[in-house]
Amino acid sequence: AATGTFRHAPENEAAPEGENLWAGTPGRFTPEAMVDAWAREKRVFRPGRFPDNSITGHVADVGHYTQLMWRATRSVGCALAHGAREDVLVCRYSEAGNYEGEIPF
């Protein structure tokens, strides 16, 4: 979040973590609203094995939600950075989620 760059962190195979990113107009959204944007993906979620969990057929439509709800995740840390052009929220999850062939929860 501190870099102000909207991209996922490089993979760390020794200690894999999941990551959700959100960016929007500075000062317009609370952290709760940012996380709620991921939670609203539940509307197009369907139970089953990842990545076949979206009624739209596009895993990107539910990937934030499934990581948010992933049953093996035991800890979450988030950081919010305020920039001139956008606010960026980064949440990291350990254990990572969204593993192909697994059931999210």
mmCIF file of C-alpha atoms in Angstrom, residues 42-81:
data_model
loop_
_atom_site.group_PDB
_atom_site.id
_atom_site.type_symbol
_atom_site.label_atom_id
_atom_site.label_comp_id
_atom_site.label_asym_id
_atom_site.label_seq_id
_atom_site.Cartn_x
_atom_site.Cartn_y
_atom_site.Cartn_z
ATOM 1 C CA LYS A 42 -20.977 -13.254 -3.015
ATOM 2 C CA ARG A 43 -23.905 -12.341 -5.307
ATOM 3 C CA VAL A 44 -22.303 -14.261 -8.181
ATOM 4 C CA PHE A 45 -20.655 -16.993 -6.068
ATOM 5 C CA ARG A 46 -21.748 -20.606 -6.318
ATOM 6 C CA PRO A 47 -20.556 -23.459 -4.099
ATOM 7 C CA GLY A 48 -18.053 -25.888 -5.536
ATOM 8 C CA ARG A 49 -14.377 -26.364 -6.131
ATOM 9 C CA PHE A 50 -12.245 -23.357 -6.979
ATOM 10 C CA PRO A 51 -12.132 -21.880 -9.650
ATOM 11 C CA ASP A 52 -15.594 -23.037 -10.761
ATOM 12 C CA ASN A 53 -17.325 -20.762 -8.257
ATOM 13 C CA SER A 54 -18.817 -17.994 -10.370
ATOM 14 C CA ILE A 55 -22.245 -18.078 -11.957
ATOM 15 C CA THR A 56 -20.783 -15.760 -14.617
ATOM 16 C CA GLY A 57 -18.073 -18.264 -15.527
ATOM 17 C CA HIS A 58 -15.322 -15.776 -14.654
ATOM 18 C CA VAL A 59 -13.333 -16.511 -11.502
ATOM 19 C CA ALA A 60 -12.271 -12.852 -11.349
ATOM 20 C CA ASP A 61 -15.872 -12.039 -10.409
ATOM 21 C CA VAL A 62 -15.553 -13.958 -7.108
ATOM 22 C CA GLY A 63 -11.808 -14.243 -6.421
ATOM 23 C CA HIS A 64 -11.711 -11.484 -3.795
ATOM 24 C CA TYR A 65 -14.720 -12.992 -2.015
ATOM 25 C CA THR A 66 -13.324 -16.526 -1.996
ATOM 26 C CA GLN A 67 -9.979 -15.306 -0.617
ATOM 27 C CA LEU A 68 -11.834 -13.281 2.018
ATOM 28 C CA MET A 69 -13.797 -16.374 3.098
ATOM 29 C CA TRP A 70 -11.152 -19.098 2.507
ATOM 30 C CA ARG A 71 -11.472 -21.690 5.283
ATOM 31 C CA ALA A 72 -7.745 -22.315 5.766
ATOM 32 C CA THR A 73 -6.948 -18.624 6.319
ATOM 33 C CA ARG A 74 -5.996 -17.998 9.944
ATOM 34 C CA SER A 75 -4.658 -14.436 9.873
ATOM 35 C CA VAL A 76 -5.316 -11.266 7.900
ATOM 36 C CA GLY A 77 -3.418 -7.994 7.807
ATOM 37 C CA CYS A 78 -4.481 -4.873 5.931
ATOM 38 C CA ALA A 79 -2.855 -1.542 5.107
ATOM 39 C CA LEU A 80 -4.432 1.582 3.661
ATOM 40 C CA ALA A 81 -2.452 4.230 1.793
#
